[in-house]
Coordinates of C-alpha atoms in Angstrom, one line a residue:
M1 CA 34.7 -35.5 -18.8
S2 CA 31.8 -36.7 -20.2
E3 CA 34.2 -39.0 -23.2
V4 CA 35.5 -42.4 -21.6
I5 CA 39.0 -42.3 -22.7
K6 CA 41.5 -45.4 -22.9
N7 CA 45.2 -45.2 -23.4
K8 CA 47.4 -47.0 -24.8
K9 CA 47.6 -49.7 -22.8
G10 CA 44.1 -50.2 -22.7
Q11 CA 43.9 -48.4 -19.0
T12 CA 40.6 -46.3 -18.5
K13 CA 41.9 -42.7 -17.3
A14 CA 38.6 -41.2 -15.3
Y15 CA 38.9 -37.4 -14.6
W16 CA 37.5 -35.3 -12.0
S17 CA 36.9 -32.4 -10.5
W18 CA 36.4 -31.0 -7.0
K19 CA 34.6 -27.5 -5.0
I20 CA 36.9 -27.6 -2.1
S21 CA 34.4 -24.9 -0.1
G22 CA 31.4 -26.7 -0.9
D23 CA 32.0 -30.1 -1.6
K24 CA 30.7 -30.6 -4.9
L25 CA 32.2 -33.4 -6.9
V26 CA 31.8 -33.8 -10.4
L27 CA 32.8 -37.1 -11.6
G28 CA 33.8 -38.2 -15.9
N29 CA 31.1 -40.6 -17.1
A30 CA 34.6 -43.3 -17.3
F31 CA 33.7 -43.3 -13.6
T32 CA 30.5 -45.3 -14.4
E33 CA 32.1 -48.3 -15.9
I34 CA 34.5 -48.2 -13.0
F35 CA 32.0 -47.8 -10.6
E36 CA 29.6 -50.0 -12.6
C37 CA 26.6 -47.8 -12.4
T38 CA 24.4 -45.3 -14.0
P39 CA 25.6 -41.1 -14.5
Q40 CA 22.8 -40.6 -12.0
E41 CA 24.4 -43.2 -9.0
L42 CA 27.7 -41.5 -9.5
P43 CA 28.7 -39.3 -6.0
Q44 CA 27.7 -36.2 -6.2
S45 CA 30.2 -34.9 -2.9
F46 CA 33.3 -36.3 -1.9
Q47 CA 32.3 -37.8 1.1
E48 CA 29.8 -39.6 -1.2
L49 CA 32.7 -41.2 -2.4
S50 CA 33.2 -43.1 0.3
S51 CA 30.3 -45.7 0.1
F52 CA 32.7 -46.6 -2.5
F53 CA 35.4 -47.6 -0.8
N54 CA 36.2 -49.5 2.3
Q55 CA 37.5 -47.0 5.1
T56 CA 40.9 -47.2 5.3
D57 CA 41.0 -46.1 2.2
F58 CA 39.4 -44.0 1.7
D59 CA 41.0 -42.6 4.5
E60 CA 43.8 -42.7 3.3
L61 CA 42.8 -41.2 -0.3
R62 CA 41.3 -38.1 2.0
N63 CA 44.4 -37.9 4.2
E64 CA 46.6 -37.6 0.7
I65 CA 44.4 -35.2 -0.7
Q66 CA 44.4 -33.1 2.6
S67 CA 48.1 -33.7 2.8
H68 CA 48.7 -32.1 -0.3
I69 CA 46.6 -29.0 0.0
D70 CA 48.1 -28.2 3.3
G71 CA 51.8 -29.2 1.9
D72 CA 53.8 -28.8 -1.5
E73 CA 50.8 -27.8 -3.7
E74 CA 52.9 -27.4 -6.4
S75 CA 53.7 -31.5 -7.0
E76 CA 50.9 -33.7 -8.2
L77 CA 49.3 -35.5 -6.3
Q78 CA 49.3 -39.0 -6.0
S79 CA 47.4 -41.5 -3.9
I80 CA 46.4 -45.6 -4.7
T81 CA 42.8 -47.3 -3.6
S82 CA 41.5 -51.0 -4.0
H83 CA 38.3 -51.6 -5.8
Y84 CA 36.5 -54.9 -6.5
S85 CA 34.2 -55.4 -9.2
S86 CA 31.9 -57.4 -8.5
E87 CA 31.2 -58.3 -12.4
K88 CA 34.3 -59.4 -13.1
D89 CA 35.3 -60.4 -9.7
S90 CA 38.1 -59.0 -9.3
I91 CA 40.1 -55.6 -7.3
Y92 CA 41.7 -53.3 -9.4
N93 CA 44.4 -50.2 -7.7
L94 CA 42.7 -46.9 -8.6
H95 CA 46.0 -44.5 -8.8
W96 CA 44.4 -41.0 -8.3
K97 CA 46.2 -38.0 -9.1
G98 CA 45.0 -34.1 -9.1
E99 CA 46.3 -30.7 -8.4
V100 CA 45.2 -27.4 -7.0
I101 CA 44.0 -25.7 -9.6
A102 CA 42.2 -22.6 -7.9
W103 CA 42.6 -20.9 -4.2
D104 CA 39.8 -18.1 -2.8
E105 CA 40.5 -14.8 -1.4
N106 CA 42.1 -16.2 2.2
G107 CA 44.9 -17.6 -0.6
D108 CA 42.7 -21.4 0.7
A109 CA 42.9 -24.0 -1.7
S110 CA 38.9 -24.0 -3.9
Q111 CA 39.6 -26.1 -6.4
M112 CA 41.2 -28.8 -7.3
V113 CA 41.1 -31.4 -10.4
G114 CA 42.6 -34.5 -11.7
Y115 CA 42.3 -38.0 -12.8
A116 CA 41.8 -41.9 -12.0
I117 CA 43.5 -44.8 -14.0
V118 CA 42.0 -48.3 -13.6
G119 CA 43.1 -51.3 -16.1
P120 CA 45.8 -53.9 -16.7
Q121 CA 49.2 -53.4 -15.1
F122 CA 47.6 -51.9 -11.9
D123 CA 47.2 -55.2 -10.1
E124 CA 44.5 -56.6 -11.5
Q125 CA 43.9 -59.8 -9.4
K126 CA 40.7 -62.4 -10.6
I127 CA 39.8 -64.2 -6.5
T128 CA 37.2 -66.7 -6.0
W129 CA 34.8 -66.1 -2.3
Q130 CA 36.3 -69.1 -1.5
E131 CA 40.5 -67.2 -1.5
E132 CA 38.4 -64.6 -0.2
Q133 CA 38.1 -66.4 3.5
D134 CA 41.8 -67.9 3.1
Q135 CA 42.7 -64.5 2.7
K136 CA 41.2 -63.3 5.3
K137 CA 42.7 -65.6 7.4
S138 CA 45.9 -64.6 6.0
G139 CA 45.8 -61.1 7.0
E140 CA 46.3 -59.8 3.5
R141 CA 44.9 -55.9 3.6
K142 CA 43.8 -56.3 -0.6
Y143 CA 41.5 -58.7 0.5
S144 CA 39.8 -58.6 3.4
Y145 CA 37.7 -56.0 3.0
I146 CA 35.8 -57.1 -0.8
T147 CA 32.7 -58.5 0.8
D148 CA 33.3 -54.7 2.4
Y149 CA 33.2 -53.5 -1.0
S150 CA 30.7 -55.8 -3.1
E151 CA 28.2 -55.0 0.6
N152 CA 28.6 -51.1 0.8
K153 CA 28.1 -50.7 -3.4
E154 CA 25.1 -52.4 -3.7
I155 CA 23.6 -51.3 -0.9
H156 CA 24.6 -47.4 -2.2
K157 CA 23.6 -48.5 -5.6
S158 CA 20.1 -49.7 -3.9
N159 CA 19.9 -46.4 -1.6
V160 CA 20.6 -44.1 -5.0
R161 CA 18.5 -45.4 -7.4
L162 CA 15.3 -45.8 -4.3
K163 CA 16.2 -42.0 -4.0
H164 CA 16.2 -40.7 -7.1
Q165 CA 13.0 -42.6 -7.6
F166 CA 11.4 -41.0 -4.7
Q167 CA 12.7 -38.0 -5.4
A168 CA 11.1 -38.4 -9.3
V169 CA 7.4 -38.6 -7.5
F170 CA 8.6 -36.2 -4.8
D171 CA 9.0 -33.6 -7.4
T172 CA 6.2 -34.5 -9.6
V173 CA 3.7 -34.3 -7.7
P174 CA 1.5 -31.2 -6.9
N175 CA 0.8 -31.4 -3.5
L176 CA 3.3 -30.2 -1.3
I177 CA 4.9 -32.4 0.5
F178 CA 7.8 -31.3 3.6
V179 CA 9.3 -33.6 6.8
K180 CA 9.6 -31.0 9.8
D181 CA 10.7 -31.9 13.5
L182 CA 8.5 -30.7 16.8
E183 CA 10.4 -27.4 16.6
G184 CA 8.5 -26.2 13.4
R185 CA 11.9 -26.3 11.1
Y186 CA 11.7 -27.9 7.8
L187 CA 14.1 -30.9 7.3
M188 CA 12.5 -31.7 3.4
A189 CA 10.3 -29.7 1.2
N190 CA 9.4 -30.7 -2.7
K191 CA 8.8 -28.8 -6.1
A192 CA 5.9 -27.8 -4.9
T193 CA 6.7 -26.2 -1.6
S194 CA 10.2 -24.6 -2.2
E195 CA 7.6 -22.5 -5.4
F196 CA 5.2 -21.8 -2.3
F197 CA 7.3 -20.4 -1.7
G198 CA 9.3 -19.0 -3.9
Q199 CA 12.9 -21.0 -3.0
E200 CA 14.9 -23.5 -3.2
P201 CA 14.2 -26.5 -1.5
K202 CA 17.7 -26.4 -0.1
E203 CA 17.0 -23.1 0.8
I204 CA 13.7 -23.8 3.3
V205 CA 15.0 -26.4 5.4
G206 CA 16.6 -25.5 8.8
K207 CA 13.6 -23.0 8.5
T208 CA 9.5 -22.2 10.1
D209 CA 7.1 -21.1 9.3
V210 CA 7.6 -17.6 11.2
D211 CA 10.6 -17.2 8.2
F212 CA 7.8 -16.9 5.6
G213 CA 5.4 -14.2 7.4
M214 CA 3.4 -16.6 9.3
T215 CA 2.6 -15.1 12.0
E216 CA 3.3 -16.9 15.4
E217 CA -0.4 -18.3 16.7
Q218 CA -0.9 -20.1 13.4
A219 CA 2.9 -21.6 13.6
L220 CA 2.2 -22.4 16.9
K221 CA -1.1 -24.1 15.6
F222 CA 0.8 -26.0 13.0
R223 CA 3.1 -27.8 15.8
E224 CA 0.8 -28.5 18.5
A225 CA -1.1 -30.1 15.6
D226 CA 2.3 -32.6 14.8
K227 CA 3.1 -33.5 18.4
A228 CA -0.8 -34.9 17.9
V229 CA 0.5 -37.5 15.4
I230 CA 3.7 -37.9 17.1
E231 CA 1.7 -38.7 20.5
Q232 CA -1.2 -41.0 18.7
N233 CA 1.1 -42.2 16.5
D234 CA -1.8 -41.9 13.2
M235 CA -2.5 -39.9 11.1
L236 CA -4.6 -36.2 11.3
F237 CA -6.7 -34.7 8.8
I238 CA -6.8 -31.3 8.4
P239 CA -10.0 -30.7 5.9
E240 CA -9.5 -27.1 5.5
V241 CA -7.0 -24.4 6.7
R242 CA -6.5 -20.3 5.2
T243 CA -2.9 -19.4 4.2
I244 CA -1.2 -16.3 3.9
R245 CA 1.3 -16.7 1.1
P246 CA 4.5 -14.7 1.3
D247 CA 3.0 -12.4 -1.7
G248 CA -0.4 -11.5 0.6
T249 CA -1.7 -14.1 -1.5
K250 CA -4.1 -16.1 0.4
V251 CA -4.9 -19.6 0.0
W252 CA -7.1 -22.7 1.1
H253 CA -5.0 -26.0 2.1
Q254 CA -6.3 -29.7 2.9
T255 CA -3.8 -31.2 5.3
I256 CA -2.5 -34.7 5.5
K257 CA -0.6 -35.7 8.4
V258 CA 1.5 -38.6 9.3
P259 CA 4.4 -39.8 11.9
F260 CA 8.0 -39.6 9.8
E261 CA 11.1 -41.7 10.6
Q262 CA 14.2 -39.6 9.7
S263 CA 17.2 -41.8 8.5
G264 CA 19.8 -41.8 10.9
T265 CA 17.8 -40.6 13.8
N266 CA 15.2 -41.6 16.7
S267 CA 13.6 -37.5 16.6
P268 CA 10.3 -37.6 16.3
A269 CA 9.5 -35.6 12.9
V270 CA 5.8 -34.9 10.8
L271 CA 5.1 -35.5 6.8
S272 CA 2.6 -33.4 5.6
V273 CA 0.3 -33.5 2.6
V274 CA -0.5 -30.6 1.6
T275 CA -3.5 -30.2 -1.4
D276 CA -4.7 -26.9 -2.8
I277 CA -8.4 -26.6 -2.7
S278 CA -8.8 -22.4 -2.9
R279 CA -9.9 -23.3 -6.5
R280 CA -12.7 -25.5 -4.6
K281 CA -13.2 -23.1 -2.3
K282 CA -14.1 -20.0 -4.2
N283 CA -16.5 -22.5 -6.1
E284 CA -18.1 -22.9 -2.8
L285 CA -18.0 -19.5 -2.2
E286 CA -19.7 -18.0 -4.9
L287 CA -22.0 -20.8 -5.2
S288 CA -23.0 -19.4 -1.3
N289 CA -23.0 -16.6 -2.4
S290 CA -25.4 -16.9 -5.6
L291 CA -27.4 -18.9 -2.5
D292 CA -27.9 -15.6 -1.5
I293 CA -28.0 -13.1 -4.0
I294 CA -31.5 -15.9 -5.8
G295 CA -32.8 -15.9 -1.8
Q296 CA -32.3 -12.5 -1.8
Q297 CA -33.7 -11.6 -5.3
N298 CA -36.6 -14.6 -4.9
K299 CA -37.8 -12.4 -2.0
R300 CA -37.8 -9.4 -3.2
L301 CA -39.4 -10.4 -6.3
M302 CA -42.0 -12.3 -3.9
N303 CA -42.3 -9.0 -2.4
F304 CA -42.5 -6.4 -5.6
A305 CA -45.4 -9.1 -6.7
H306 CA -47.4 -9.3 -3.5
I307 CA -46.7 -5.2 -4.3
V308 CA -47.9 -5.4 -7.4
S309 CA -50.7 -8.1 -6.8
H310 CA -52.5 -5.5 -4.4
N311 CA -51.9 -2.6 -4.9
L312 CA -53.1 -3.0 -9.1
R313 CA -56.0 -5.4 -7.2
N314 CA -57.1 -1.8 -5.4
H315 CA -57.0 -0.1 -8.4
A316 CA -59.2 -2.7 -10.3
G317 CA -61.6 -2.9 -7.7
N318 CA -62.2 0.5 -7.5
I319 CA -62.4 1.6 -11.0
K320 CA -64.7 -1.6 -11.8
M321 CA -66.8 -0.6 -8.5
L322 CA -67.2 3.0 -10.2
L323 CA -68.2 1.6 -13.8
S324 CA -71.5 -0.4 -11.3
L325 CA -72.3 2.8 -9.7
Y326 CA -72.1 4.8 -13.3
D327 CA -74.3 2.1 -14.7
M328 CA -76.4 2.5 -12.1
E329 CA -77.0 6.0 -11.9
E330 CA -79.1 7.7 -14.4
S331 CA -78.4 11.7 -13.1
K332 CA -76.2 13.6 -15.8
E333 CA -74.5 15.6 -13.0
E334 CA -74.2 11.9 -10.6
K335 CA -72.3 10.2 -14.2
D336 CA -70.3 12.7 -14.6
E337 CA -68.9 13.2 -11.6
L338 CA -68.4 9.2 -11.4
L339 CA -66.4 9.8 -14.4
E340 CA -64.3 12.2 -12.8
H341 CA -63.5 9.9 -9.7
L342 CA -62.9 7.8 -13.0
R343 CA -60.5 9.7 -14.1
L344 CA -58.4 10.0 -11.4
A345 CA -58.2 5.8 -11.3
S346 CA -57.5 5.9 -14.4
D347 CA -54.2 8.4 -13.2
Q348 CA -53.6 6.5 -10.3
L349 CA -53.5 3.3 -11.6
N350 CA -51.3 5.0 -14.6
E351 CA -49.1 6.5 -11.3
S352 CA -48.8 3.2 -9.8
I353 CA -47.8 1.5 -13.0
T354 CA -44.9 3.5 -13.8
D355 CA -43.5 3.0 -10.4
L356 CA -43.6 0.1 -10.7
N357 CA -41.6 0.0 -14.4
E358 CA -39.3 3.0 -12.9
I359 CA -38.5 -0.2 -9.8
I360 CA -37.9 -2.4 -12.6
D361 CA -35.7 -0.4 -14.3
Q362 CA -33.9 0.3 -11.8
Q363 CA -33.3 -3.1 -10.6
Y364 CA -32.8 -4.7 -13.4
K365 CA -30.3 -2.1 -15.1
T366 CA -27.1 -3.6 -15.2
S367 CA -24.8 -3.0 -12.3
N368 CA -21.8 -3.8 -14.0
D369 CA -21.6 -0.7 -15.4
K370 CA -19.0 0.8 -13.6
K371 CA -16.7 3.7 -14.1
E372 CA -14.0 5.4 -11.6
I373 CA -16.0 8.2 -9.8
N374 CA -15.0 10.9 -7.5
L375 CA -17.8 10.9 -4.7
A376 CA -16.5 14.4 -3.8
N377 CA -17.6 16.1 -7.2
N378 CA -20.1 13.7 -7.6
V379 CA -21.4 14.2 -4.0
A380 CA -21.0 18.4 -5.1
K381 CA -23.4 17.5 -8.2
I382 CA -26.1 15.9 -6.5
K383 CA -25.9 19.2 -4.0
E384 CA -26.4 20.9 -7.8
I385 CA -29.3 19.4 -9.1
L386 CA -31.0 20.5 -5.3
T387 CA -29.9 23.9 -4.9
T388 CA -33.6 25.8 -5.6
D389 CA -34.7 22.7 -2.5
I390 CA -31.5 24.1 -0.4
L391 CA -32.0 27.5 -1.2
A392 CA -35.1 27.3 -1.1
Q393 CA -35.4 25.4 3.0
N394 CA -31.6 27.7 4.1
V395 CA -29.7 24.3 4.3
S396 CA -26.1 23.9 4.9
F397 CA -24.0 21.2 4.8
V398 CA -20.8 19.7 7.0
E399 CA -18.7 17.4 4.4
N400 CA -15.7 15.3 5.5
I401 CA -15.1 13.3 2.7
P402 CA -11.8 13.3 1.0
S403 CA -10.9 14.8 -2.0
D404 CA -8.8 12.0 -3.4
L405 CA -11.8 9.3 -2.6
T406 CA -12.6 7.2 -5.6
L407 CA -14.3 3.8 -5.8
E408 CA -15.2 2.0 -9.1
Y409 CA -19.6 1.9 -8.8
N410 CA -22.3 2.2 -11.4
P411 CA -22.6 6.1 -12.4
A412 CA -26.6 5.7 -11.9
Y413 CA -26.6 3.3 -8.9
L414 CA -24.4 6.3 -6.9
E415 CA -25.9 9.3 -8.2
S416 CA -29.5 7.4 -7.9
I417 CA -28.4 6.7 -4.1
I418 CA -26.8 10.0 -3.1
L419 CA -30.2 12.2 -4.3
N420 CA -32.3 9.8 -2.5
L421 CA -30.3 10.4 0.6
L422 CA -30.0 13.9 0.3
S423 CA -33.4 15.1 -1.1
N424 CA -35.1 13.4 1.2
A425 CA -33.1 14.2 4.2
I426 CA -34.3 17.7 3.2
K427 CA -38.0 16.5 2.8
Y428 CA -38.4 15.1 6.5
R429 CA -36.7 18.7 8.0
H430 CA -37.5 19.3 11.9
P431 CA -40.3 22.5 11.4
D432 CA -38.6 24.2 14.4
R433 CA -34.9 23.9 13.1
K434 CA -32.3 25.2 10.5
P435 CA -32.2 21.7 8.3
V436 CA -28.6 20.7 8.8
I437 CA -26.8 17.6 7.4
K438 CA -23.4 16.3 7.7
I439 CA -21.7 14.1 4.7
N440 CA -18.7 11.8 6.0
A441 CA -17.0 9.6 3.6
H442 CA -13.7 6.8 3.8
E443 CA -12.1 4.0 2.9
K444 CA -11.6 0.7 5.1
D445 CA -10.2 -3.0 3.9
G446 CA -11.3 -1.8 0.3
H447 CA -14.3 -0.1 0.7
V448 CA -16.4 2.8 0.8
H449 CA -18.3 4.0 4.0
F450 CA -20.9 6.3 3.0
I451 CA -22.2 8.3 5.6
V452 CA -25.8 11.0 5.5
S453 CA -27.0 12.2 9.2
D454 CA -29.7 15.0 9.4
N455 CA -30.7 16.4 11.9
G456 CA -35.2 16.0 10.6
L457 CA -37.9 14.3 12.0
G458 CA -37.1 11.4 12.7
I459 CA -38.1 7.9 12.1
D460 CA -39.5 5.4 15.0
L461 CA -37.6 1.9 13.8
E462 CA -39.1 0.4 16.9
K463 CA -42.6 1.0 15.2
Y464 CA -42.0 0.9 12.0
G465 CA -38.0 -0.4 11.4
D466 CA -39.4 -3.8 9.7
K467 CA -40.6 -1.6 6.7
L468 CA -38.6 1.2 6.3
F469 CA -36.9 0.3 2.7
G470 CA -40.4 -1.5 1.7
M471 CA -42.4 -0.6 -1.2
Y472 CA -44.9 2.3 -0.9
N473 CA -44.8 2.3 3.3
T474 CA -44.8 6.4 4.3
F475 CA -43.9 7.3 7.8
H476 CA -45.0 11.3 7.3
E477 CA -47.3 12.9 6.7
N478 CA -45.9 14.6 3.4
K479 CA -48.3 15.0 0.0
N480 CA -44.5 14.2 -1.9
S481 CA -44.5 11.1 -0.6
K482 CA -44.6 8.3 -2.5
G483 CA -42.6 5.1 -0.4
I484 CA -40.3 3.7 -3.5
G485 CA -37.3 6.1 -2.6
L486 CA -35.4 4.1 0.0
F487 CA -36.8 0.7 -1.5
I488 CA -34.9 1.3 -5.2
T489 CA -31.7 3.2 -2.6
K490 CA -31.6 0.1 -0.6
N491 CA -31.9 -2.7 -4.0
Q492 CA -29.2 -0.7 -6.0
I493 CA -26.8 -0.6 -2.8
E494 CA -27.5 -4.6 -2.3
S495 CA -27.3 -5.5 -5.7
M496 CA -24.2 -4.0 -6.7
G497 CA -22.4 -6.2 -2.7
G498 CA -23.2 -3.3 -1.1
T499 CA -25.2 -3.0 2.2
I500 CA -27.3 -0.1 4.1
D501 CA -28.0 0.5 7.6
V502 CA -29.9 3.3 9.7
E503 CA -29.7 4.8 13.3
S504 CA -33.0 7.5 14.0
E505 CA -35.0 8.6 16.7
P506 CA -38.1 10.4 16.3
G507 CA -37.3 14.4 16.7
R508 CA -33.7 14.0 16.7
G509 CA -32.9 12.9 12.4
T510 CA -31.4 10.1 11.0
T511 CA -28.0 9.0 9.8
F512 CA -27.8 6.3 7.3
K513 CA -24.7 4.1 6.9
I514 CA -23.5 2.7 3.8
E515 CA -21.1 0.5 2.8
L516 CA -20.3 0.6 -1.1
T517 CA -18.4 -2.6 -3.0

């Protein structure tokens, strides 16, 4: 239907097809000559066709078609309408012909096809605007609508051009642009909005945010914001709002809302322009997290530097003092004794350096070496390592770890964490009762919560709470305690993004609560 066909008489033959149920009208390109418009400006529904004709002629054409559908559909539709050409300053009679070619399951007409003819020998008449006024006075019908035709035609052409221009901009911009009434119903939406909701723009119209999976509480907040825009008749800027897409993805948006005047109605509405700021928000959160991590690392580094300075200074001072005494001493026995003290001081210095190296190795060892680990199996492995201590101290375990609970974690870190917690629970057992260690684990919000409780000596947190995870801090008279185990454990957990907390009472035992991420 795209060709412009002229018959032997020089008449233009323009084909058309009309799907009745959905009012979808397809006009051939020949109609661009008749209506003096571009292909994009051609009406796409039978109702839009009305702007190219006088209302009386259009009503007559519509009635003829309806009569044809309701009456004898085997006969061909024939109807005549008048059309004004602004370019030729003439009136044409359009001869419409057509017939029904398809019916639905109920037997009702569903599609018509046909053509319209216009050209020489079809009552083309040249006129002038003065003649128009005279004809209006004489009451002849076919000239009395010339002004109506031209005005309607120009208004329609202008509106169509504006509509296409606006729609092009509307659908090109990446922002979500939509209009809603004060009940929260979408009146129109651009392509970006339809892609966000995963539906065609026409499917969005008439729906509310709740229909797209938003909570009633959040939808109410948006409606209240829209009402504020109308009541104040002013723009509203919302710097950031977190939205959950239909697929569950969380995104951040920045929104500008302005009053919007609906065409053909006085009902208030609000135009919203929404910008996706998820990338910027992600960068902000990552920067904030990075600053927190840097702050924590600086704090640990300062603590580490302080410990190194303090410990090495003490060792160096001790050795220097022993050397001074050695130089002053004349007795061989005394010198031998001082040399023994020097040997012990040297061993202690070497041990301190070894401890510090272990801390550095554990703290700066890559935490990105992750593997999928079964937590129950890992705990069983650590218990095998501690078998001698468990049997010697008659330790019993109460475990509640789902057999299928797994997590992505650094294997060396996890082994070190569990080993430290279980060995401490055994090491600091209460002398008057059988050691019982309870191990619980569960998953919540994508994190594994690991809890280890014992009935041992416990810790006075009011007295030692702020020193519990410090280096070289010990709280019980135990010759094997160095005070670096919990320091390393805390650093390992936090370097992987987790947390560790403790609950304890002297004489009643200790509980460590760990969130592994």
